[in-house]
Amino acid sequence: RSQNRKGIEGGWNVELGGYIIRMDTYSILLTCAGSQLIVGNVNALKKQQELTFRFIGTDTNPNGVGKHFFKNFYINPGAKSSSYIKEILKIATKENISIILPGSDAETLVLAKNKILLEKEGIKVVVDEYELIKLIQSKLDLFNYLSI
């Protein structure tokens, strides 16, 4: 993915998830598209008036609510699948995705693990570092870490 995609050269600088991004329109891929978290995020982003967004949803459930919430919706194999990142990249390429907002813990972990690969393709993933997410997702590991 080249950095001269529509929206990168024009527009203004915006900070999102620790990234400074220069764009006119954000094409955002929301994973776990039927979750309450995603619906709330989309509604909040739609209410603001400074930026223009184009939302694309993806989920493992072909009959979930996400299918009805997004104009462009894709089924994915799930974060535990070996083809998950490959499928996410296919969607991102087809839809010219700029940003991925994960909606589940499993997807957050896999996307964080592949963050550098995705960034090389020009896609910002709004997640913390893999090791931190892995630590936080395990209550025992987090307890042991904090007890040191």
PDB file of C-alpha atoms in Angstrom:
ATOM      1  CA  ARG A   1       0.000   0.000   0.000  1.00  0.00           C
ATOM      2  CA  SER A   2       1.403   3.348  -0.955  1.00  0.00           C
ATOM      3  CA  GLN A   3       1.246   6.427   1.207  1.00  0.00           C
ATOM      4  CA  ASN A   4      -0.359   8.445  -1.586  1.00  0.00           C
ATOM      5  CA  ARG A   5      -3.771   6.842  -1.075  1.00  0.00           C
ATOM      6  CA  LYS A   6      -6.724   9.188  -1.116  1.00  0.00           C
ATOM      7  CA  GLY A   7      -6.882  11.106   2.110  1.00  0.00           C
ATOM      8  CA  ILE A   8      -3.228  10.811   3.115  1.00  0.00           C
ATOM      9  CA  GLU A   9      -1.923  13.822   1.178  1.00  0.00           C
ATOM     10  CA  GLY A  10      -4.753  16.287   1.787  1.00  0.00           C
ATOM     11  CA  GLY A  11      -6.569  17.226   4.957  1.00  0.00           C
ATOM     12  CA  TRP A  12      -5.196  17.765   8.423  1.00  0.00           C
ATOM     13  CA  ASN A  13      -3.158  16.023  11.097  1.00  0.00           C
ATOM     14  CA  VAL A  14      -5.133  14.066  13.676  1.00  0.00           C
ATOM     15  CA  GLU A  15      -3.962  12.001  16.629  1.00  0.00           C
ATOM     16  CA  LEU A  16      -5.712   8.656  16.969  1.00  0.00           C
ATOM     17  CA  GLY A  17      -4.475   5.939  19.274  1.00  0.00           C
ATOM     18  CA  GLY A  18      -1.048   7.548  19.579  1.00  0.00           C
ATOM     19  CA  TYR A  19      -0.679   7.982  15.796  1.00  0.00           C
ATOM     20  CA  ILE A  20      -0.554  11.270  13.936  1.00  0.00           C
ATOM     21  CA  ILE A  21      -2.488  10.721  10.729  1.00  0.00           C
ATOM     22  CA  ARG A  22      -3.073  13.205   7.927  1.00  0.00           C
ATOM     23  CA  MET A  23      -6.343  12.552   6.164  1.00  0.00           C
ATOM     24  CA  ASP A  24      -9.598  13.888   4.788  1.00  0.00           C
ATOM     25  CA  THR A  25     -11.614  10.695   5.199  1.00  0.00           C
ATOM     26  CA  TYR A  26     -10.817   7.731   7.395  1.00  0.00           C
ATOM     27  CA  SER A  27     -11.746   4.273   6.181  1.00  0.00           C
ATOM     28  CA  ILE A  28     -12.052   2.332   9.411  1.00  0.00           C
ATOM     29  CA  LEU A  29     -12.356  -1.440   9.699  1.00  0.00           C
ATOM     30  CA  LEU A  30     -14.198  -2.465  12.841  1.00  0.00           C
ATOM     31  CA  THR A  31     -13.796  -6.086  13.875  1.00  0.00           C
ATOM     32  CA  CYS A  32     -16.315  -8.058  15.929  1.00  0.00           C
ATOM     33  CA  ALA A  33     -18.819  -5.790  14.215  1.00  0.00           C
ATOM     34  CA  GLY A  34     -21.895  -6.999  16.059  1.00  0.00           C
ATOM     35  CA  SER A  35     -20.610  -6.224  19.545  1.00  0.00           C
ATOM     36  CA  GLN A  36     -22.025  -3.473  21.750  1.00  0.00           C
ATOM     37  CA  LEU A  37     -18.566  -1.915  21.930  1.00  0.00           C
ATOM     38  CA  ILE A  38     -18.390  -1.450  18.157  1.00  0.00           C
ATOM     39  CA  VAL A  39     -21.912  -0.081  17.853  1.00  0.00           C
ATOM     40  CA  GLY A  40     -21.085   2.449  20.587  1.00  0.00           C
ATOM     41  CA  ASN A  41     -17.797   3.410  18.917  1.00  0.00           C
ATOM     42  CA  VAL A  42     -19.458   3.977  15.551  1.00  0.00           C
ATOM     43  CA  ASN A  43     -22.229   6.071  17.083  1.00  0.00           C
ATOM     44  CA  ALA A  44     -19.688   8.209  18.967  1.00  0.00           C
ATOM     45  CA  LEU A  45     -17.547   8.729  15.857  1.00  0.00           C
ATOM     46  CA  LYS A  46     -20.614   9.655  13.789  1.00  0.00           C
ATOM     47  CA  LYS A  47     -21.634  12.341  16.314  1.00  0.00           C
ATOM     48  CA  GLN A  48     -18.411  14.319  16.063  1.00  0.00           C
ATOM     49  CA  GLN A  49     -18.263  16.802  13.209  1.00  0.00           C
ATOM     50  CA  GLU A  50     -14.554  17.441  12.664  1.00  0.00           C
ATOM     51  CA  LEU A  51     -13.706  14.322  10.641  1.00  0.00           C
ATOM     52  CA  THR A  52     -15.318  12.207   7.951  1.00  0.00           C
ATOM     53  CA  PHE A  53     -15.434   8.441   8.415  1.00  0.00           C
ATOM     54  CA  ARG A  54     -16.275   5.490   6.229  1.00  0.00           C
ATOM     55  CA  PHE A  55     -17.034   2.409   8.324  1.00  0.00           C
ATOM     56  CA  ILE A  56     -16.498  -1.174   7.225  1.00  0.00           C
ATOM     57  CA  GLY A  57     -17.453  -4.053   9.505  1.00  0.00           C
ATOM     58  CA  THR A  58     -16.218  -7.610   9.826  1.00  0.00           C
ATOM     59  CA  ASP A  59     -17.348 -10.449  12.056  1.00  0.00           C
ATOM     60  CA  THR A  60     -17.308 -14.229  12.284  1.00  0.00           C
ATOM     61  CA  ASN A  61     -21.107 -14.391  12.472  1.00  0.00           C
ATOM     62  CA  PRO A  62     -22.746 -14.115   9.036  1.00  0.00           C
ATOM     63  CA  ASN A  63     -26.143 -13.573  10.684  1.00  0.00           C
ATOM     64  CA  GLY A  64     -25.061 -11.136  13.395  1.00  0.00           C
ATOM     65  CA  VAL A  65     -26.313  -7.599  13.847  1.00  0.00           C
ATOM     66  CA  GLY A  66     -23.135  -6.214  12.308  1.00  0.00           C
ATOM     67  CA  LYS A  67     -24.327  -7.369   8.902  1.00  0.00           C
ATOM     68  CA  HIS A  68     -27.210  -4.880   9.137  1.00  0.00           C
ATOM     69  CA  PHE A  69     -25.246  -2.070  10.746  1.00  0.00           C
ATOM     70  CA  PHE A  70     -22.604  -1.583   8.042  1.00  0.00           C
ATOM     71  CA  LYS A  71     -23.018  -0.856   4.345  1.00  0.00           C
ATOM     72  CA  ASN A  72     -19.835  -2.850   3.665  1.00  0.00           C
ATOM     73  CA  PHE A  73     -19.625  -5.985   5.791  1.00  0.00           C
ATOM     74  CA  TYR A  74     -17.347  -9.023   5.564  1.00  0.00           C
ATOM     75  CA  ILE A  75     -17.219 -12.411   7.247  1.00  0.00           C
ATOM     76  CA  ASN A  76     -13.842 -13.341   8.722  1.00  0.00           C
ATOM     77  CA  PRO A  77     -12.591 -16.747   9.925  1.00  0.00           C
ATOM     78  CA  GLY A  78     -11.969 -15.621  13.516  1.00  0.00           C
ATOM     79  CA  ALA A  79      -8.843 -14.492  15.312  1.00  0.00           C
ATOM     80  CA  LYS A  80      -7.740 -18.040  16.154  1.00  0.00           C
ATOM     81  CA  SER A  81      -7.654 -19.016  12.473  1.00  0.00           C
ATOM     82  CA  SER A  82      -4.275 -19.162  10.746  1.00  0.00           C
ATOM     83  CA  SER A  83      -5.831 -17.231   7.839  1.00  0.00           C
ATOM     84  CA  TYR A  84      -7.219 -14.374   9.962  1.00  0.00           C
ATOM     85  CA  ILE A  85      -4.521 -11.785   9.165  1.00  0.00           C
ATOM     86  CA  LYS A  86      -4.528 -12.778   5.489  1.00  0.00           C
ATOM     87  CA  GLU A  87      -8.296 -12.197   5.344  1.00  0.00           C
ATOM     88  CA  ILE A  88      -8.045  -8.900   7.216  1.00  0.00           C
ATOM     89  CA  LEU A  89      -5.392  -7.752   4.724  1.00  0.00           C
ATOM     90  CA  LYS A  90      -7.664  -8.724   1.802  1.00  0.00           C
ATOM     91  CA  ILE A  91     -10.489  -6.633   3.249  1.00  0.00           C
ATOM     92  CA  ALA A  92      -8.121  -3.761   4.021  1.00  0.00           C
ATOM     93  CA  THR A  93      -6.766  -3.734   0.484  1.00  0.00           C
ATOM     94  CA  LYS A  94     -10.195  -3.935  -1.142  1.00  0.00           C
ATOM     95  CA  GLU A  95     -11.680  -1.201   1.058  1.00  0.00           C
ATOM     96  CA  ASN A  96      -8.564   1.011   1.291  1.00  0.00           C
ATOM     97  CA  ILE A  97      -8.556   0.742   5.082  1.00  0.00           C
ATOM     98  CA  SER A  98      -6.539   3.329   6.999  1.00  0.00           C
ATOM     99  CA  ILE A  99      -7.321   2.235  10.554  1.00  0.00           C
ATOM    100  CA  ILE A 100      -8.396  -0.977  12.277  1.00  0.00           C
ATOM    101  CA  LEU A 101     -10.330  -0.826  15.545  1.00  0.00           C
ATOM    102  CA  PRO A 102     -10.573  -4.316  17.049  1.00  0.00           C
ATOM    103  CA  GLY A 103     -13.716  -5.243  18.940  1.00  0.00           C
ATOM    104  CA  SER A 104     -12.721  -8.404  20.793  1.00  0.00           C
ATOM    105  CA  ASP A 105      -9.880  -9.445  23.082  1.00  0.00           C
ATOM    106  CA  ALA A 106      -8.818 -12.270  20.763  1.00  0.00           C
ATOM    107  CA  GLU A 107      -8.663  -9.962  17.742  1.00  0.00           C
ATOM    108  CA  THR A 108      -6.847  -7.277  19.740  1.00  0.00           C
ATOM    109  CA  LEU A 109      -4.121  -9.773  20.635  1.00  0.00           C
ATOM    110  CA  VAL A 110      -3.675 -11.112  17.083  1.00  0.00           C
ATOM    111  CA  LEU A 111      -3.733  -7.647  15.533  1.00  0.00           C
ATOM    112  CA  ALA A 112      -1.189  -6.381  18.079  1.00  0.00           C
ATOM    113  CA  LYS A 113       1.068  -9.342  17.278  1.00  0.00           C
ATOM    114  CA  ASN A 114       0.870  -8.393  13.572  1.00  0.00           C
ATOM    115  CA  LYS A 115       0.913  -4.620  14.055  1.00  0.00           C
ATOM    116  CA  ILE A 116       4.257  -4.083  12.286  1.00  0.00           C
ATOM    117  CA  LEU A 117       3.133  -6.135   9.263  1.00  0.00           C
ATOM    118  CA  LEU A 118      -0.080  -4.122   9.023  1.00  0.00           C
ATOM    119  CA  GLU A 119       1.729  -0.804   9.448  1.00  0.00           C
ATOM    120  CA  LYS A 120       4.054  -1.738   6.579  1.00  0.00           C
ATOM    121  CA  GLU A 121       0.883  -1.942   4.489  1.00  0.00           C
ATOM    122  CA  GLY A 122      -0.127   1.579   5.575  1.00  0.00           C
ATOM    123  CA  ILE A 123      -2.731   0.423   8.097  1.00  0.00           C
ATOM    124  CA  LYS A 124      -2.793   1.825  11.619  1.00  0.00           C
ATOM    125  CA  VAL A 125      -4.032  -0.622  14.251  1.00  0.00           C
ATOM    126  CA  VAL A 126      -5.367   1.081  17.367  1.00  0.00           C
ATOM    127  CA  VAL A 127      -3.924  -1.314  19.962  1.00  0.00           C
ATOM    128  CA  ASP A 128      -1.202  -1.292  22.587  1.00  0.00           C
ATOM    129  CA  GLU A 129       1.925  -3.391  22.268  1.00  0.00           C
ATOM    130  CA  TYR A 130       1.476  -7.167  22.056  1.00  0.00           C
ATOM    131  CA  GLU A 131       3.323  -8.002  25.292  1.00  0.00           C
ATOM    132  CA  LEU A 132       1.231  -5.521  27.283  1.00  0.00           C
ATOM    133  CA  ILE A 133      -2.045  -6.853  25.874  1.00  0.00           C
ATOM    134  CA  LYS A 134      -0.958 -10.428  26.514  1.00  0.00           C
ATOM    135  CA  LEU A 135      -0.116  -9.515  30.127  1.00  0.00           C
ATOM    136  CA  ILE A 136      -3.385  -7.668  30.731  1.00  0.00           C
ATOM    137  CA  GLN A 137      -5.507 -10.473  29.264  1.00  0.00           C
ATOM    138  CA  SER A 138      -4.172 -12.938  31.843  1.00  0.00           C
ATOM    139  CA  LYS A 139      -5.371 -12.040  35.347  1.00  0.00           C
ATOM    140  CA  LEU A 140      -2.837 -14.369  36.955  1.00  0.00           C
ATOM    141  CA  ASP A 141       0.086 -13.007  34.933  1.00  0.00           C
ATOM    142  CA  LEU A 142      -1.017  -9.440  35.629  1.00  0.00           C
ATOM    143  CA  PHE A 143      -1.367 -10.174  39.360  1.00  0.00           C
ATOM    144  CA  ASN A 144       2.098 -11.752  39.463  1.00  0.00           C
ATOM    145  CA  TYR A 145       3.592  -8.843  37.523  1.00  0.00           C
ATOM    146  CA  LEU A 146       2.025  -6.256  39.818  1.00  0.00           C
ATOM    147  CA  SER A 147       3.046  -8.199  42.941  1.00  0.00           C
ATOM    148  CA  ILE A 148       6.743  -7.965  42.117  1.00  0.00           C
TER     149      ILE A 148
END
